[in-house]
JSON list of C-alpha atoms in Angstrom, two decimals:
[
{"chain": "A", "resi": 557, "resn": "SER", "atom": "CA", "xyz": [9.25, -1.98, 12.92]},
{"chain": "A", "resi": 558, "resn": "MET", "atom": "CA", "xyz": [5.60, -1.03, 13.18]},
{"chain": "A", "resi": 559, "resn": "GLU", "atom": "CA", "xyz": [4.93, -4.12, 15.27]},
{"chain": "A", "resi": 560, "resn": "LYS", "atom": "CA", "xyz": [7.47, -3.03, 17.91]},
{"chain": "A", "resi": 561, "resn": "ILE", "atom": "CA", "xyz": [6.02, 0.48, 18.03]},
{"chain": "A", "resi": 562, "resn": "VAL", "atom": "CA", "xyz": [2.48, -0.83, 18.45]},
{"chain": "A", "resi": 563, "resn": "ALA", "atom": "CA", "xyz": [3.72, -3.18, 21.21]},
{"chain": "A", "resi": 564, "resn": "LYS", "atom": "CA", "xyz": [5.33, -0.10, 22.88]},
{"chain": "A", "resi": 565, "resn": "ASN", "atom": "CA", "xyz": [8.82, -1.61, 22.56]},
{"chain": "A", "resi": 566, "resn": "GLU", "atom": "CA", "xyz": [10.21, 1.05, 20.21]},
{"chain": "A", "resi": 567, "resn": "THR", "atom": "CA", "xyz": [9.69, 4.78, 19.78]},
{"chain": "A", "resi": 568, "resn": "TYR", "atom": "CA", "xyz": [11.09, 5.44, 16.31]},
{"chain": "A", "resi": 569, "resn": "LYS", "atom": "CA", "xyz": [9.98, 8.66, 14.66]},
{"chain": "A", "resi": 570, "resn": "VAL", "atom": "CA", "xyz": [11.41, 7.83, 11.24]},
{"chain": "A", "resi": 571, "resn": "GLU", "atom": "CA", "xyz": [12.88, 4.80, 9.51]},
{"chain": "A", "resi": 572, "resn": "LEU", "atom": "CA", "xyz": [14.26, 5.25, 6.00]},
{"chain": "A", "resi": 573, "resn": "ASN", "atom": "CA", "xyz": [14.87, 2.57, 3.41]},
{"chain": "A", "resi": 574, "resn": "PHE", "atom": "CA", "xyz": [15.95, 3.03, -0.19]},
{"chain": "A", "resi": 575, "resn": "SER", "atom": "CA", "xyz": [15.36, 0.87, -3.25]},
{"chain": "A", "resi": 576, "resn": "HIS", "atom": "CA", "xyz": [15.34, 0.74, -7.03]},
{"chain": "A", "resi": 577, "resn": "ASP", "atom": "CA", "xyz": [12.20, 1.15, -9.12]},
{"chain": "A", "resi": 578, "resn": "VAL", "atom": "CA", "xyz": [11.78, -2.61, -9.53]},
{"chain": "A", "resi": 579, "resn": "SER", "atom": "CA", "xyz": [11.89, -3.13, -5.76]},
{"chain": "A", "resi": 580, "resn": "THR", "atom": "CA", "xyz": [9.34, -0.36, -5.26]},
{"chain": "A", "resi": 581, "resn": "ALA", "atom": "CA", "xyz": [7.08, -2.00, -7.86]},
{"chain": "A", "resi": 582, "resn": "ILE", "atom": "CA", "xyz": [7.37, -5.33, -6.01]},
{"chain": "A", "resi": 583, "resn": "ILE", "atom": "CA", "xyz": [6.49, -3.71, -2.68]},
{"chain": "A", "resi": 584, "resn": "LEU", "atom": "CA", "xyz": [3.48, -1.94, -4.23]},
{"chain": "A", "resi": 585, "resn": "SER", "atom": "CA", "xyz": [2.33, -5.16, -5.86]},
{"chain": "A", "resi": 586, "resn": "GLY", "atom": "CA", "xyz": [2.81, -7.01, -2.58]},
{"chain": "A", "resi": 587, "resn": "LEU", "atom": "CA", "xyz": [0.53, -4.51, -0.89]},
{"chain": "A", "resi": 588, "resn": "GLY", "atom": "CA", "xyz": [-2.10, -5.04, -3.55]},
{"chain": "A", "resi": 589, "resn": "TYR", "atom": "CA", "xyz": [-1.62, -1.71, -5.34]},
{"chain": "A", "resi": 590, "resn": "MET", "atom": "CA", "xyz": [-1.77, -2.30, -9.06]},
{"chain": "A", "resi": 591, "resn": "SER", "atom": "CA", "xyz": [-0.42, 0.10, -11.66]},
{"chain": "A", "resi": 592, "resn": "LYS", "atom": "CA", "xyz": [-0.08, -0.29, -15.41]},
{"chain": "A", "resi": 593, "resn": "VAL", "atom": "CA", "xyz": [3.29, 1.48, -15.42]},
{"chain": "A", "resi": 594, "resn": "ASN", "atom": "CA", "xyz": [6.54, 0.97, -13.52]},
{"chain": "A", "resi": 595, "resn": "PRO", "atom": "CA", "xyz": [7.41, 3.51, -10.85]},
{"chain": "A", "resi": 596, "resn": "PRO", "atom": "CA", "xyz": [9.05, 6.54, -12.45]},
{"chain": "A", "resi": 597, "resn": "LEU", "atom": "CA", "xyz": [12.59, 7.64, -11.60]},
{"chain": "A", "resi": 598, "resn": "ALA", "atom": "CA", "xyz": [12.92, 9.04, -8.06]},
{"chain": "A", "resi": 599, "resn": "SER", "atom": "CA", "xyz": [9.61, 7.57, -6.88]},
{"chain": "A", "resi": 600, "resn": "THR", "atom": "CA", "xyz": [8.76, 7.66, -3.19]},
{"chain": "A", "resi": 601, "resn": "LEU", "atom": "CA", "xyz": [6.71, 5.33, -1.04]},
{"chain": "A", "resi": 602, "resn": "PHE", "atom": "CA", "xyz": [6.04, 6.34, 2.55]},
{"chain": "A", "resi": 603, "resn": "MET", "atom": "CA", "xyz": [4.33, 4.06, 5.05]},
{"chain": "A", "resi": 604, "resn": "GLU", "atom": "CA", "xyz": [3.20, 6.16, 8.00]},
{"chain": "A", "resi": 605, "resn": "LEU", "atom": "CA", "xyz": [2.01, 4.71, 11.31]},
{"chain": "A", "resi": 606, "resn": "HIS", "atom": "CA", "xyz": [-0.51, 6.95, 13.10]},
{"chain": "A", "resi": 607, "resn": "SER", "atom": "CA", "xyz": [-1.93, 6.66, 16.61]},
{"chain": "A", "resi": 608, "resn": "GLU", "atom": "CA", "xyz": [-5.49, 7.99, 16.49]},
{"chain": "A", "resi": 609, "resn": "LYS", "atom": "CA", "xyz": [-8.86, 7.36, 18.10]},
{"chain": "A", "resi": 610, "resn": "GLY", "atom": "CA", "xyz": [-7.42, 4.81, 20.51]},
{"chain": "A", "resi": 611, "resn": "GLY", "atom": "CA", "xyz": [-5.91, 2.70, 17.73]},
{"chain": "A", "resi": 612, "resn": "TYR", "atom": "CA", "xyz": [-3.19, 2.52, 15.12]},
{"chain": "A", "resi": 613, "resn": "TYR", "atom": "CA", "xyz": [-3.58, 3.29, 11.44]},
{"chain": "A", "resi": 614, "resn": "VAL", "atom": "CA", "xyz": [-1.27, 2.97, 8.43]},
{"chain": "A", "resi": 615, "resn": "LYS", "atom": "CA", "xyz": [-1.22, 5.56, 5.66]},
{"chain": "A", "resi": 616, "resn": "ALA", "atom": "CA", "xyz": [0.59, 4.81, 2.39]},
{"chain": "A", "resi": 617, "resn": "ILE", "atom": "CA", "xyz": [1.79, 7.72, 0.27]},
{"chain": "A", "resi": 618, "resn": "TYR", "atom": "CA", "xyz": [3.10, 6.95, -3.21]},
{"chain": "A", "resi": 619, "resn": "ASN", "atom": "CA", "xyz": [4.68, 9.83, -5.14]},
{"chain": "A", "resi": 620, "resn": "ASP", "atom": "CA", "xyz": [3.03, 12.43, -2.89]},
{"chain": "A", "resi": 621, "resn": "LYS", "atom": "CA", "xyz": [-0.47, 10.91, -3.18]},
{"chain": "A", "resi": 622, "resn": "PRO", "atom": "CA", "xyz": [-2.21, 8.82, -0.52]},
{"chain": "A", "resi": 623, "resn": "ILE", "atom": "CA", "xyz": [-3.17, 5.42, -1.93]},
{"chain": "A", "resi": 624, "resn": "THR", "atom": "CA", "xyz": [-5.49, 2.55, -1.09]},
{"chain": "A", "resi": 625, "resn": "TYR", "atom": "CA", "xyz": [-4.50, -1.05, -1.78]},
{"chain": "A", "resi": 626, "resn": "GLY", "atom": "CA", "xyz": [-5.66, -4.61, -1.18]},
{"chain": "A", "resi": 627, "resn": "LEU", "atom": "CA", "xyz": [-7.83, -4.83, 1.95]},
{"chain": "A", "resi": 628, "resn": "CYS", "atom": "CA", "xyz": [-6.94, -1.24, 2.85]},
{"chain": "A", "resi": 629, "resn": "THR", "atom": "CA", "xyz": [-9.80, 0.53, 1.12]},
{"chain": "A", "resi": 630, "resn": "GLU", "atom": "CA", "xyz": [-9.51, 3.71, 3.21]},
{"chain": "A", "resi": 631, "resn": "ILE", "atom": "CA", "xyz": [-6.56, 6.13, 3.20]},
{"chain": "A", "resi": 632, "resn": "MET", "atom": "CA", "xyz": [-6.16, 5.59, 6.95]},
{"chain": "A", "resi": 633, "resn": "CYS", "atom": "CA", "xyz": [-6.07, 1.79, 7.12]},
{"chain": "A", "resi": 634, "resn": "LYS", "atom": "CA", "xyz": [-6.57, 0.14, 10.51]},
{"chain": "A", "resi": 635, "resn": "TYR", "atom": "CA", "xyz": [-3.31, -1.48, 11.58]},
{"chain": "A", "resi": 636, "resn": "GLU", "atom": "CA", "xyz": [-4.97, -4.89, 12.01]},
{"chain": "A", "resi": 637, "resn": "THR", "atom": "CA", "xyz": [-6.37, -4.65, 8.46]},
{"chain": "A", "resi": 638, "resn": "PHE", "atom": "CA", "xyz": [-2.91, -3.69, 7.19]},
{"chain": "A", "resi": 639, "resn": "LYS", "atom": "CA", "xyz": [-1.42, -6.78, 8.89]},
{"chain": "A", "resi": 640, "resn": "GLU", "atom": "CA", "xyz": [-4.15, -9.04, 7.50]},
{"chain": "A", "resi": 641, "resn": "ASN", "atom": "CA", "xyz": [-3.57, -7.63, 4.02]},
{"chain": "A", "resi": 642, "resn": "ALA", "atom": "CA", "xyz": [0.15, -8.43, 4.31]},
{"chain": "A", "resi": 643, "resn": "LYS", "atom": "CA", "xyz": [-0.56, -11.89, 5.71]},
{"chain": "A", "resi": 644, "resn": "GLN", "atom": "CA", "xyz": [-2.89, -12.78, 2.82]},
{"chain": "A", "resi": 645, "resn": "ARG", "atom": "CA", "xyz": [-0.37, -11.61, 0.24]},
{"chain": "A", "resi": 646, "resn": "THR", "atom": "CA", "xyz": [2.75, -13.40, 1.52]},
{"chain": "A", "resi": 647, "resn": "PHE", "atom": "CA", "xyz": [3.93, -16.99, 1.72]},
{"chain": "A", "resi": 648, "resn": "PRO", "atom": "CA", "xyz": [3.77, -18.69, 5.11]},
{"chain": "A", "resi": 649, "resn": "GLY", "atom": "CA", "xyz": [7.10, -19.43, 6.75]},
{"chain": "A", "resi": 650, "resn": "THR", "atom": "CA", "xyz": [10.62, -18.41, 5.90]},
{"chain": "A", "resi": 651, "resn": "VAL", "atom": "CA", "xyz": [12.16, -18.16, 2.44]},
{"chain": "A", "resi": 652, "resn": "GLU", "atom": "CA", "xyz": [14.06, -21.38, 3.12]},
{"chain": "A", "resi": 653, "resn": "GLU", "atom": "CA", "xyz": [10.87, -23.24, 4.11]},
{"chain": "A", "resi": 654, "resn": "VAL", "atom": "CA", "xyz": [8.93, -22.00, 1.10]},
{"chain": "A", "resi": 655, "resn": "CYS", "atom": "CA", "xyz": [11.70, -22.46, -1.47]},
{"chain": "A", "resi": 656, "resn": "PHE", "atom": "CA", "xyz": [13.58, -25.45, -0.10]},
{"chain": "A", "resi": 657, "resn": "GLY", "atom": "CA", "xyz": [11.07, -27.21, 2.15]},
{"chain": "A", "resi": 658, "resn": "LYS", "atom": "CA", "xyz": [10.58, -30.96, 2.10]},
{"chain": "A", "resi": 659, "resn": "GLN", "atom": "CA", "xyz": [7.48, -30.58, -0.08]},
{"chain": "A", "resi": 660, "resn": "MET", "atom": "CA", "xyz": [9.72, -29.29, -2.88]},
{"chain": "A", "resi": 661, "resn": "PHE", "atom": "CA", "xyz": [11.78, -32.49, -3.11]},
{"chain": "A", "resi": 662, "resn": "VAL", "atom": "CA", "xyz": [10.74, -35.95, -4.19]},
{"chain": "A", "resi": 663, "resn": "SER", "atom": "CA", "xyz": [12.49, -38.98, -2.66]},
{"chain": "A", "resi": 664, "resn": "ARG", "atom": "CA", "xyz": [13.77, -41.56, -5.13]}
]
């Protein structure tokens, strides 16, 4: 993960994941990238982690074009801004806590 690389615990050069168009649309939406059309067949989304200028930056490339999204208003988004963007756009806690937590049930 990017977090492990930044913490100097991993040295991955590449990590590949594959998904369907709907999953790609959900990831893009989760980042804050809005599009009026679903991802076309054989779409690609690359998230690159760069070490530059004494810091880390994330670059998102969607179908061969660098994109900006959410709080990441520059192509090379500071890693801390990328993390804050993700934090603001996700639920706190685990899926079980969010979906099945005590606040979801009413005692009778």
